[in-house]
Coordinates of C-alpha atoms and ligand atoms in Angstrom, one line a residue:
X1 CA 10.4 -2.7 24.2
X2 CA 10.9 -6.1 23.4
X3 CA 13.4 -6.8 20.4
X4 CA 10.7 -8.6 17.6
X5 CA 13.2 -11.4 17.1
X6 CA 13.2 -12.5 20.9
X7 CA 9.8 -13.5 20.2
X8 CA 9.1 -16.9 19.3
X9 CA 8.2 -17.5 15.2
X10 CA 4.8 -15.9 14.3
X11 CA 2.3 -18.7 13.4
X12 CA 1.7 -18.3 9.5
X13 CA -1.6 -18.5 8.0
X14 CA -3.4 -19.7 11.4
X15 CA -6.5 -18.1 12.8
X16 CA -6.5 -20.4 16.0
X17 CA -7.9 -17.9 18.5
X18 CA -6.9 -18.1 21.9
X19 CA -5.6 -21.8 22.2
X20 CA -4.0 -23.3 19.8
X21 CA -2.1 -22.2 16.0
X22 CA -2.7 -24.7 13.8
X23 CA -2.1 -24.7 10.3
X24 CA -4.0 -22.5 8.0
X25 CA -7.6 -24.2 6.9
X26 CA -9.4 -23.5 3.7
X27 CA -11.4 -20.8 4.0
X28 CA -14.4 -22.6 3.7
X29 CA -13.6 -24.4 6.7
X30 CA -13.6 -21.2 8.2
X31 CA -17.5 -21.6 8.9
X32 CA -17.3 -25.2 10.3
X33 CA -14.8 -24.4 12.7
X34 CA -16.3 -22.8 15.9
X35 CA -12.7 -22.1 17.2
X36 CA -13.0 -19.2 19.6
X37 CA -11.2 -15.9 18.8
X38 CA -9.4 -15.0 21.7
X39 CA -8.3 -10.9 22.2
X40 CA -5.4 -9.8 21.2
X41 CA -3.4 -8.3 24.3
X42 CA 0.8 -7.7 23.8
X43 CA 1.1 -9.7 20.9
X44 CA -0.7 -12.8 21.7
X45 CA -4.4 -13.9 21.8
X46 CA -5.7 -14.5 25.1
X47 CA -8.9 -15.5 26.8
X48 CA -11.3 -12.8 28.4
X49 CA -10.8 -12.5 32.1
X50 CA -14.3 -13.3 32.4
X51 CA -14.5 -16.6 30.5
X52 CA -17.5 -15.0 28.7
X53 CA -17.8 -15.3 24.7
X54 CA -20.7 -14.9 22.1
X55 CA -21.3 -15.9 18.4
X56 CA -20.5 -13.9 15.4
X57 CA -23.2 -14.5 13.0
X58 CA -23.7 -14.9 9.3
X59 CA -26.0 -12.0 8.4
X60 CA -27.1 -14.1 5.3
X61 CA -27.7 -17.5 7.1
X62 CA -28.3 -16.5 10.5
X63 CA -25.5 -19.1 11.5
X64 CA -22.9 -18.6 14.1
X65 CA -19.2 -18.5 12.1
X66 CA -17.2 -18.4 15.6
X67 CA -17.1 -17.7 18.9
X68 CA -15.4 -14.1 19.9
X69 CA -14.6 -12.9 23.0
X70 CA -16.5 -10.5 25.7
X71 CA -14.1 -8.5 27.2
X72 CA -14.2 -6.8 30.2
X73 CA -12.8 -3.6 32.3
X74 CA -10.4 -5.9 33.4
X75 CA -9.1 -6.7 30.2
X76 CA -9.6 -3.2 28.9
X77 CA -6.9 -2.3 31.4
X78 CA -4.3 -5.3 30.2
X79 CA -4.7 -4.0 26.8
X80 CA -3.9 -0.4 28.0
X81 CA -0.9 -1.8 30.4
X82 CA 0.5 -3.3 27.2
X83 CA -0.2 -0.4 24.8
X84 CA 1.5 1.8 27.5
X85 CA 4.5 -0.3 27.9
X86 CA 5.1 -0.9 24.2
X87 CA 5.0 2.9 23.4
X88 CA 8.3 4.4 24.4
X89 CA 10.5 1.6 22.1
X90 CA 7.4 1.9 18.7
X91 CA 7.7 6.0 19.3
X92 CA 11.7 5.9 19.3
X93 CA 11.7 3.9 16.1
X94 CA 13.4 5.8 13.4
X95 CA 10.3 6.6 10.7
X96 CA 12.1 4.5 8.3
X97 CA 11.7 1.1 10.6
X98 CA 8.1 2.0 11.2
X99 CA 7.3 2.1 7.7
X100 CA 8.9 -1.3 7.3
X101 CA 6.6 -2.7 9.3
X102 CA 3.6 -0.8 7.7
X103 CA 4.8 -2.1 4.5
X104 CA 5.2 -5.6 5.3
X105 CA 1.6 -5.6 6.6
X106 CA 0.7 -4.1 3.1
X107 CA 2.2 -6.7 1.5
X108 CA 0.5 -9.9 4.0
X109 CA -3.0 -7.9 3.8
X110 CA -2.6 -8.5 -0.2
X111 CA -1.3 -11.5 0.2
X112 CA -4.4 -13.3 2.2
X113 CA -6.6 -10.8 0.3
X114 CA -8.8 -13.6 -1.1
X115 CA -9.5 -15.2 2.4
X116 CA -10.1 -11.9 4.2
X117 CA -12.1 -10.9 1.6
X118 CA -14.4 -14.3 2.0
X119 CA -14.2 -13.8 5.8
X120 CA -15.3 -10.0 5.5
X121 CA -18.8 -11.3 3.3
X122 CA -19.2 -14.2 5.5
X123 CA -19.1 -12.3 8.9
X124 CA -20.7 -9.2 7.4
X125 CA -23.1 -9.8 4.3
X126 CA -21.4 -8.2 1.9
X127 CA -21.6 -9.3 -1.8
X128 CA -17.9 -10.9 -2.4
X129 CA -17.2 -8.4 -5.2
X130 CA -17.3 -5.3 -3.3
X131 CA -15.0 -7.2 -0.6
X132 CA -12.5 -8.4 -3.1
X133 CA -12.3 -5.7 -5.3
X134 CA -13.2 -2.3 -3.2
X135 CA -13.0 -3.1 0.6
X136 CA -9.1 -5.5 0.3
X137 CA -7.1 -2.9 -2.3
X138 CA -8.4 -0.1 0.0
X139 CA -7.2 -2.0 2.9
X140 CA -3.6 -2.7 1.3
X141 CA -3.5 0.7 0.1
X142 CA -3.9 2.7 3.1
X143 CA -1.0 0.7 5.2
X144 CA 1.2 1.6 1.7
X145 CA 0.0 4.7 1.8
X146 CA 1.1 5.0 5.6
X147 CA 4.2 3.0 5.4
X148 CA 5.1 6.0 2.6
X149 CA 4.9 8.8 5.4
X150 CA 6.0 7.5 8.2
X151 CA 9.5 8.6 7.6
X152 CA 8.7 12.1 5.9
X153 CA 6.2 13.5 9.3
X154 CA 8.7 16.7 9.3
X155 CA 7.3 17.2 5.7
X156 CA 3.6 17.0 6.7
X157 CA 3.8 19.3 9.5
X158 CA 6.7 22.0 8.6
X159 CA 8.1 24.1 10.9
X160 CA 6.4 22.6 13.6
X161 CA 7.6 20.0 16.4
X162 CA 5.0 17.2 16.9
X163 CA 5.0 14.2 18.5
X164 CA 2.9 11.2 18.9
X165 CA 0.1 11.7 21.6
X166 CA 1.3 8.2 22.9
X167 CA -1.7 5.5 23.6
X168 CA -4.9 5.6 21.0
X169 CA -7.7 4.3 21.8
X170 CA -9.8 3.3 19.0
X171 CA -13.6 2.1 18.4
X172 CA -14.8 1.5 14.8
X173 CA -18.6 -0.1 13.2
X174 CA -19.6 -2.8 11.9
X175 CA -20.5 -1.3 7.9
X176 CA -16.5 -1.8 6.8
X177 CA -14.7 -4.1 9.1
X178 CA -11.3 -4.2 7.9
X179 CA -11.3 -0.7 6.6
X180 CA -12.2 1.2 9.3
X181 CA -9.6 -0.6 11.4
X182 CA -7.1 0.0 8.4
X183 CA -8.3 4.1 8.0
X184 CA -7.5 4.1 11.8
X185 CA -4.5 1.7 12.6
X186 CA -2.1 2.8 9.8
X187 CA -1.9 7.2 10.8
X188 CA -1.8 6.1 14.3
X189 CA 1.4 3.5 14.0
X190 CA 3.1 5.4 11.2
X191 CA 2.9 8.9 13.9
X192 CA 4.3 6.9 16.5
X193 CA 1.3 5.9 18.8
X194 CA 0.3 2.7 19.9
X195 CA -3.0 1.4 19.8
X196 CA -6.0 -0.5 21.8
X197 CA -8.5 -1.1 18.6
X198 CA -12.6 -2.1 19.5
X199 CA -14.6 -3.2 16.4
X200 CA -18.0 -3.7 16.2
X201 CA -19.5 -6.6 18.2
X202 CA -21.0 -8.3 15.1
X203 CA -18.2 -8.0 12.9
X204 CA -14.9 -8.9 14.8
X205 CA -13.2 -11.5 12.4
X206 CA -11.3 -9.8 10.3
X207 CA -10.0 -7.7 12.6
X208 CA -8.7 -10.4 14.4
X209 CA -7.4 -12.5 11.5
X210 CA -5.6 -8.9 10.8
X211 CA -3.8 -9.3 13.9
X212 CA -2.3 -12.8 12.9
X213 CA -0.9 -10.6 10.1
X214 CA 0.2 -8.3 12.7
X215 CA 2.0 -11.1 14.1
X216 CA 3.7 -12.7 10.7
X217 CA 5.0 -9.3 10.2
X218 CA 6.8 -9.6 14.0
X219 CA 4.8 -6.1 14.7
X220 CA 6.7 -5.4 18.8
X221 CA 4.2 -7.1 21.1
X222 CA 1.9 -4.4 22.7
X223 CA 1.6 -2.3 19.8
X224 CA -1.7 -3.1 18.3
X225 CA -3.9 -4.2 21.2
X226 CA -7.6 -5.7 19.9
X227 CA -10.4 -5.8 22.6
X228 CA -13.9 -7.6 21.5
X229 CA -17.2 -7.2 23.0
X230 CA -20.3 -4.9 23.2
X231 CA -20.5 -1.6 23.9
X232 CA -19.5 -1.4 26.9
X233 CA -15.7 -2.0 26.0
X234 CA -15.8 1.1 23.6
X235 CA -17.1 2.6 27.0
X236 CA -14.3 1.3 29.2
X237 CA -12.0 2.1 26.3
X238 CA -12.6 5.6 25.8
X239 CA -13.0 6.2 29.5
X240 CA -9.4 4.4 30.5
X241 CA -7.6 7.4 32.3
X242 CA -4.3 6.0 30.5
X243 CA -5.7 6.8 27.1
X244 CA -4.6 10.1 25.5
X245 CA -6.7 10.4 23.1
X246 CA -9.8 8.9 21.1
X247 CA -11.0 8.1 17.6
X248 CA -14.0 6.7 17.2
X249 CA -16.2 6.1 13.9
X250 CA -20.1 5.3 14.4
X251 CA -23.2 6.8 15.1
X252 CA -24.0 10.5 16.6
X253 CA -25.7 9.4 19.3
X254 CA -22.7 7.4 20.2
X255 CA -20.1 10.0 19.2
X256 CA -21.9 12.5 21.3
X257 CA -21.5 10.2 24.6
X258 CA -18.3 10.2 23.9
X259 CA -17.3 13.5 23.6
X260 CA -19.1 14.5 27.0
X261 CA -16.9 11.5 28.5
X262 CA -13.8 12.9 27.1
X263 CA -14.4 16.7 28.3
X264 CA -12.3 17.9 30.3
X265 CA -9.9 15.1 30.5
X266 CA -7.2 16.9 28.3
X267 CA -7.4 13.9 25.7
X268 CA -7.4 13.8 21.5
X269 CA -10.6 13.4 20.0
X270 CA -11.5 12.8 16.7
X271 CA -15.3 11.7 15.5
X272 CA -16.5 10.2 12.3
X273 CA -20.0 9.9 12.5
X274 CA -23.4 9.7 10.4
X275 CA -24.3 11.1 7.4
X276 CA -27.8 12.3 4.9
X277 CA -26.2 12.8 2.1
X278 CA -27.8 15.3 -0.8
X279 CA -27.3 13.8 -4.1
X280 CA -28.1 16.3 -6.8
X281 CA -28.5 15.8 -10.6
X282 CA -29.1 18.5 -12.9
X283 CA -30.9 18.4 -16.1
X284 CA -27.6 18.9 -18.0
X285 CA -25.8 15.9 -16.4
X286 CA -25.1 12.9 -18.8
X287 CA -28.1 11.0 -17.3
X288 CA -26.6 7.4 -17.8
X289 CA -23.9 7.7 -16.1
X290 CA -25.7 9.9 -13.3
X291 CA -28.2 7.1 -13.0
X292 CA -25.1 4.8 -12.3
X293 CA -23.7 7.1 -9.6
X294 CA -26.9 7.2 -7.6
X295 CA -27.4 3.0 -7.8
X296 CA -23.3 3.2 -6.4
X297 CA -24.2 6.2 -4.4
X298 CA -27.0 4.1 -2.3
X299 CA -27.1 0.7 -2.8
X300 CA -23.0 0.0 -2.2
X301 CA -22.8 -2.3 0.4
X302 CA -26.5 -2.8 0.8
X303 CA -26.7 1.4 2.0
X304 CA -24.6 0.8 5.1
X305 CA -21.9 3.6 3.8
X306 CA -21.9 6.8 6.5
X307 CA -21.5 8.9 3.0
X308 CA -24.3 7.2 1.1
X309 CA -26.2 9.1 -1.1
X310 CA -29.4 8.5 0.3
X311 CA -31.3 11.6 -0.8
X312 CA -31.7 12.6 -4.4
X313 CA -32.1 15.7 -5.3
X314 CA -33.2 16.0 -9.4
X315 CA -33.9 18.9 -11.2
X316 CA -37.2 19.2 -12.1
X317 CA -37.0 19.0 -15.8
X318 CA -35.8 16.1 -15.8
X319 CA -37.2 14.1 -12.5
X320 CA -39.4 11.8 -14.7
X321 CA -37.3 10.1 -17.2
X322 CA -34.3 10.2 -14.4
X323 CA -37.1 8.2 -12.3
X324 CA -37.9 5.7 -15.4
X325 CA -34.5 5.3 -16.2
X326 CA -33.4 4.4 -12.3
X327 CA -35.8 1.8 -12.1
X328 CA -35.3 0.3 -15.1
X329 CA -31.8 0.0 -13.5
X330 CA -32.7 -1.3 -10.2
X331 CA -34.8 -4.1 -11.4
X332 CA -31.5 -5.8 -12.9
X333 CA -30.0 -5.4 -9.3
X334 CA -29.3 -8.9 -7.9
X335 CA -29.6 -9.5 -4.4
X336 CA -28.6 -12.6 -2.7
X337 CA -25.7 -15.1 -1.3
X338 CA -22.9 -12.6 -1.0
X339 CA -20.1 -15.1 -1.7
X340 CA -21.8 -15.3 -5.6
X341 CA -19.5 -13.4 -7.6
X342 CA -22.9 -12.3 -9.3
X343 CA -24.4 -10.7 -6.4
X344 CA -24.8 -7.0 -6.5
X345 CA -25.9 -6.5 -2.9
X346 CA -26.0 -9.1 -0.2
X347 CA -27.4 -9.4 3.2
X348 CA -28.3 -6.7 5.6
X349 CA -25.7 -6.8 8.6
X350 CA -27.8 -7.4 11.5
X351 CA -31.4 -8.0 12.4
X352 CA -31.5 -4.9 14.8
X353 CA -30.3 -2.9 11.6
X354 CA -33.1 -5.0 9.3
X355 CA -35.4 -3.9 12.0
X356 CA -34.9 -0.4 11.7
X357 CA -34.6 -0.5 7.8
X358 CA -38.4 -1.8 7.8
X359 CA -39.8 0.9 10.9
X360 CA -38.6 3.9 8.7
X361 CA -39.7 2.3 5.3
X362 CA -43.2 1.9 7.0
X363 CA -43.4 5.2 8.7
X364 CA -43.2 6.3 5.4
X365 CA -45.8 4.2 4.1
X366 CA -48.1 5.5 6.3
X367 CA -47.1 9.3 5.8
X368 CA -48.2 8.5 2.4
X369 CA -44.8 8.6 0.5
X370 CA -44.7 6.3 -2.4
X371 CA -42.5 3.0 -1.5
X372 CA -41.0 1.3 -4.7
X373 CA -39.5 -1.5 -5.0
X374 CA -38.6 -4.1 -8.2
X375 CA -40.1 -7.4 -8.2
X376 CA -37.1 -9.7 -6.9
X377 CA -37.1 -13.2 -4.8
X378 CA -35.2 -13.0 -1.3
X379 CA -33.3 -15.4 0.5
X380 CA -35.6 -17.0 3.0
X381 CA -33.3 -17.1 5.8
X382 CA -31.1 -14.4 7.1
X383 CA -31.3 -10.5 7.2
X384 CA -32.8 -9.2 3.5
X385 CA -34.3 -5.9 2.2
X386 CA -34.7 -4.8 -1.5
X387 CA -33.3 -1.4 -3.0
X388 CA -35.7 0.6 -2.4
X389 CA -36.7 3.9 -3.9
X390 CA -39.2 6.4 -1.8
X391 CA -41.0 9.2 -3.4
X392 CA -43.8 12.2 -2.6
X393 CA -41.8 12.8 0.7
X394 CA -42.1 15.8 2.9
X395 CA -38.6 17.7 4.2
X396 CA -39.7 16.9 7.6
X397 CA -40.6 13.2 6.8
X398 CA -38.3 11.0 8.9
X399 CA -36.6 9.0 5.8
X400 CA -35.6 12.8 4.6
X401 CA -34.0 13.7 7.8
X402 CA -32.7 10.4 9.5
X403 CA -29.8 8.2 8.6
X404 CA -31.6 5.1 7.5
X405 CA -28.2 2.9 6.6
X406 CA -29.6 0.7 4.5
X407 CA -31.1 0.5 1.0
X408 CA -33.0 3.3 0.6
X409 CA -33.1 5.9 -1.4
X410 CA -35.2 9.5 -0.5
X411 CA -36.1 11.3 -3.5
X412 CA -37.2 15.1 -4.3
X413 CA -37.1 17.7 -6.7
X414 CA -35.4 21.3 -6.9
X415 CA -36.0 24.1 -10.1
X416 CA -33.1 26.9 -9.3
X417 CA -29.4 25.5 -7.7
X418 CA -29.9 28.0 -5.1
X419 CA -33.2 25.7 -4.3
X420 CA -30.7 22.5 -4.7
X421 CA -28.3 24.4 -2.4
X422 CA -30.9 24.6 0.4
X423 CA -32.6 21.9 0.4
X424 CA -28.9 20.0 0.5
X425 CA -28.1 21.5 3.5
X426 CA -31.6 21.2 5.2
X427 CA -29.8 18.4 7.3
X428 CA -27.7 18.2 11.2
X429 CA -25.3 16.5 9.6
X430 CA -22.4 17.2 6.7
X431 CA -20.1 14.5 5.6
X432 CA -20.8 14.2 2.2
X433 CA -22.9 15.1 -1.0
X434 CA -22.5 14.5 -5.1
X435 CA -23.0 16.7 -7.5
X436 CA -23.9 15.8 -11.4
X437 CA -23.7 18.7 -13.9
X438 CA -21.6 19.0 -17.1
X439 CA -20.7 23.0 -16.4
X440 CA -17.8 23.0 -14.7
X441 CA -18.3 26.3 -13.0
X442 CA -21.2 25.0 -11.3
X443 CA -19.9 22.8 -10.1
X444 CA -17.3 25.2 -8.7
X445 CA -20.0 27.2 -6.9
X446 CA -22.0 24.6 -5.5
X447 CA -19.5 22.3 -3.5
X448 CA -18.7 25.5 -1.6
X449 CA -21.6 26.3 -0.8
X450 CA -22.7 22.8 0.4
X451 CA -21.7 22.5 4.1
X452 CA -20.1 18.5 3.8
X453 CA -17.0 17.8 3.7
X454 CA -16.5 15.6 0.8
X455 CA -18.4 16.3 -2.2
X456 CA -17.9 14.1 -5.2
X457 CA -18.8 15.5 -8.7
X458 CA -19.5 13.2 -11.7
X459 CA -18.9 10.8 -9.5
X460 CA -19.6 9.3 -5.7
X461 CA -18.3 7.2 -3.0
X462 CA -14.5 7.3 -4.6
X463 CA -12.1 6.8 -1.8
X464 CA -7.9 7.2 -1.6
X465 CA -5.9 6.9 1.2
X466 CA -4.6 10.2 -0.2
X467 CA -8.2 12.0 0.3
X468 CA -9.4 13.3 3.3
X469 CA -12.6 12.0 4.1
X470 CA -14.4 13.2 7.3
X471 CA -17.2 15.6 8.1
X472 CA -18.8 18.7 9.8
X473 CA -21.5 19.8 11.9
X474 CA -23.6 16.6 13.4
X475 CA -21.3 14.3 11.3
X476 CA -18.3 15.2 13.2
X477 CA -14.4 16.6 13.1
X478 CA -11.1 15.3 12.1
X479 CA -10.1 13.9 8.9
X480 CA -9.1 10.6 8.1
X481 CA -6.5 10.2 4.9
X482 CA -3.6 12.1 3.1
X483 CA -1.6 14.7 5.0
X484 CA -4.8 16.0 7.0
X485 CA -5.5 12.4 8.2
X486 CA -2.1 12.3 10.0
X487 CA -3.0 15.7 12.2
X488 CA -5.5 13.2 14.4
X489 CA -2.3 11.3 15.4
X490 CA 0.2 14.0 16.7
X491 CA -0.2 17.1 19.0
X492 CA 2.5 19.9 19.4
X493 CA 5.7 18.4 21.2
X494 CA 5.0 19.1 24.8
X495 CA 2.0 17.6 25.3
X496 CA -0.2 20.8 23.6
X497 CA -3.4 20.4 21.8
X498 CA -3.0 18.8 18.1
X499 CA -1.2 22.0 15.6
Ligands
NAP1 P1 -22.5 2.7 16.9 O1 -23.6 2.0 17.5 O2 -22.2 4.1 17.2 O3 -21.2 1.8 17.2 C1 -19.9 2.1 16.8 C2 -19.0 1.5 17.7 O4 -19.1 2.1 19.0 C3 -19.2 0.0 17.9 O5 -17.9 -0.6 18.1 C4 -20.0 0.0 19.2 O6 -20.0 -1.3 19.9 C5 -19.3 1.0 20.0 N1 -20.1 1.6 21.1 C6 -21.4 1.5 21.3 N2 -21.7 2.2 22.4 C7 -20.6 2.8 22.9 C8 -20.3 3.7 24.0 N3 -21.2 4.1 24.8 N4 -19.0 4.1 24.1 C9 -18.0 3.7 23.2 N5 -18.3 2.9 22.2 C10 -19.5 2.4 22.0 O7 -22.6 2.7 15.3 P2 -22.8 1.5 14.4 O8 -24.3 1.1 14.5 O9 -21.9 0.4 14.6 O10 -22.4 2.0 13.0 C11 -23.3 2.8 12.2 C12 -23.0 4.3 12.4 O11 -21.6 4.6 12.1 C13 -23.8 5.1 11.3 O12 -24.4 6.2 12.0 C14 -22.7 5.5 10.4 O13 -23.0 6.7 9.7 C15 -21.5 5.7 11.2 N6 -20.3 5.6 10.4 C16 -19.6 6.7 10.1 C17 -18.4 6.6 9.3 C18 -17.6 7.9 9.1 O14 -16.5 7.7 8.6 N7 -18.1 9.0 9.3 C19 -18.0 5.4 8.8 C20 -18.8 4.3 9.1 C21 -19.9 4.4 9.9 P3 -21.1 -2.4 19.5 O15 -20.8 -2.9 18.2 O16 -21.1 -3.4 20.5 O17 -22.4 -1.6 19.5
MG2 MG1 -21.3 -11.2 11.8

């Protein structure tokens, strides 16, 4: 591996792409500039072998931020070569130099959190306050978080000799830029592994800026490898014969391709996918705050959150004034410009997703639900859709059973828990569900018997890098966070399946 001081100094606070590191601009510049974001391949940014690039968007504006690079097989492969060749010298590392560098990565992520925060709302439509204050600490936290294990593995896994499975290859969406890349680069570097990340073709930025900070904090060339592009990278990614294993957060459908293209090749998999999530709230919950949890439960980051609480579930009793009471609520949601420090919920991501926000809303429609939604003034440009809350639904109806990933919330009504109990798992998938109740023992008895595999009481869509988050049945395996997080990233020493 190549000693980190050999290499020239790391640019600081530059985000000049492929060509050139000038010094940092404002971050407001950041949308005049239409520098071109080169990938990142053994520790420098470099053009795509095809010369091809495309525009990362504004989802507010519909303006192109920056140019980001297409890559193809061909670079796919570089980035494998170098994840390959750095992986010997990052897995030989004593634990205690690996968290080092995790830590010093901590510490630039908190550093630049005000700009990568901007960057994260620009390229992705986020309101600023969910960036700044949810999306960066979690960011930060789970590379301290990482940097904490990385020289105590033997304490994770006791009694049992594990080693790194060597190269990861990675492939993350668009919903939580700079978290998912954070939730999947910090296990894999602090078990040993080197990585080849893909992010989401429409929301690229940050992870690129995040490997300048990769650089600054003289992270071995090679280590972190970031590919841009469509689809079809993820494909070439997860395909590469000289990947050992896979982690990949996104869709079913997707996740299901994948795993058929990984059978049978003796590689890791792990796979976060979608979500339905079952809400409940019972008539003896403390209904203000309940009503609070199901606005965060749905509308956090406009409803593109795989764990969203998107269908309520209220006791009967009670389904009326609950109703009153969330509207009255979601009328005082603001939705607009997400860099206003006022905004509640910002833009939806992409057109494609705005598209298939409105073709469920209005299959609902005419299946004679009962769409509501408060009285407030959109942007005129851009990708907007109001919260929206959907009543007189069927269990078969299509906004019950299909992951809509936007702001929309499903409602329906249960008498008995046991009725709450089925109705929550009338779903294919699992990841998540919330529970509001003031008896503690029901609570007890109802998240094990709801197949998902994070249930929140009293509260919802709490994360810690010290939880594992991850799901069952349609919604995937694996777990990402805490000690259970760090199982994706090792296997039994001698090459055998992960202990
Ligand atoms: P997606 O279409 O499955 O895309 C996810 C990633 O896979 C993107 O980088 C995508 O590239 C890439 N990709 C597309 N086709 C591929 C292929 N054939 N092989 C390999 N990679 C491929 O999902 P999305 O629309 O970006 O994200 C929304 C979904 O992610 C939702 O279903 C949501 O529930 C799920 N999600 C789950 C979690 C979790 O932790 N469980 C967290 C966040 C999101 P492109 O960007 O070019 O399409
Ligand atoms: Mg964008």
């Amino acid at each position: 591996m190549t000693d980190a001081t050999d290499r020239s100094p790391a640019p600081r606070l530059s985000f000049g792409g492929a060509w050139s590191y000038d010094p940092a601009p404002e971050a407001s510049d950041w949308v005049d500039r239409r520098d071109r974001r080169g990938l990142f391949i053994a520790g420098a940014f470099t053009a795509p072998a095809g010369g091809v690039w495309f525009d990362s968007l504004n989802p507010a504006t519909g303006a192109p931020l920056a140019a980001v690079a297409q890559a193809d097989a061909s670079d796919v492969d570089r980035a494998v070569a170098a994840a390959r060749a750095a992986a010997p010298g990052w897995r030989a590392l004593p634990g205690e130099h690996r968290a080092r560098y995790l830590f010093r990565i901590a510490r630039l992520l908190q550093e630049r959190a005000r700009e990568l925060a901007i960057l994260e709302s620009l390229d992705g439509g986020k309101p600023i306050r969910e960036s700044r204050d949810v999306d960066l600490p979690l960011v930060a936290a789970h590379f301290f978080h990482h940097a904490g294990w990385a020289d105590k593995l033997e304490l994770a896994f006791p009694g049992r000799a594990v080693e790194p499975y060597g190269v990861v290859g990675q492939v993350i969406p668009w919903n939580f830029p700079l978290l998912m890349a954070a939730w999947k680069l910090a296990p894999a570097l602090c078990c040993g592994n080197t990585v080849v990340l893909k992010p989401a073709e429409t929301s690229s930025l940050t992870a690129l800026a995040l490997c300048e900070i990769l650089q600054q904090a003289e992270l071995p060339p090679g280590v972190v490898n970031v590919v841009t592009g469509d689809g079809r990278v993820g494909a070439a990614l997860v395909r590469h014969p000289d990947v050992d294993k896979v982690a990949f957060t996104g869709s079913t459908e997707v996740g299901k391709e994948i795993q058929r293209a990984v059978a049978g090749t003796g590689k890791g998999l792990t796979l976060e996918l979608g979500g339905k999530a079952a809400h409940l709230v019972f008539e003896d919950a403390a209904l203000d705050s309940a009503v609070e949890g199901v606005v965060r439960g749905i509308f956090f980051n406009q409803g593109h959150v795989c764990c969203a609480g998107s269908r309520l579930l209220l006791q009967e009793s009670i389904a009326e004034p609950f109703l009153a009471a969330l509207r009255r609520r979601v009328e005082r949601i603001r939705v607009g410009d997400p860099l206003d420090k006022n905004t509640d919920m910002g833009a939806i991501h992409s057109a494609a997703q705005l598209a298939r926000i409105e073709e469920l809303v209005a299959d609902a429609r005419a299946h004679g639900a009962e769409v509501w939604q408060p009285d407030c003034a959109l942007p005129g440009d851009g990708n907007w859709f109001p919260p929206t809350v959907v009543t007189r639904l069927g269990h078969v109806d299509r906004l019950m059973r299909e992951e809509v990933f936007g702001p929309v919330l499903a409602v329906a009504t249960f008498r008995h828990p046991d009725e709450a109990v089925d109705k929550a798992n009338d779903t294919a998938y699992g990841l998540s569900a919330g529970i509001w109740t003031d008896k503690g023992s029901r609570i007890l008895d109802l998240a094990g018997r709801i197949r998902a595999g994070v249930v929140w009481n009293n509260t919802f869509n709490r994360f810690d890098p010290g939880a594992a988050f991850g799901g069952m049945r349609e919604s995937g395996f694996g777990r990402e966070g805490g000690r259970a997080g760090l199982s994706a990233y090792v296997r039994s020493a001698g090459g055998l399946a992960a202990p």
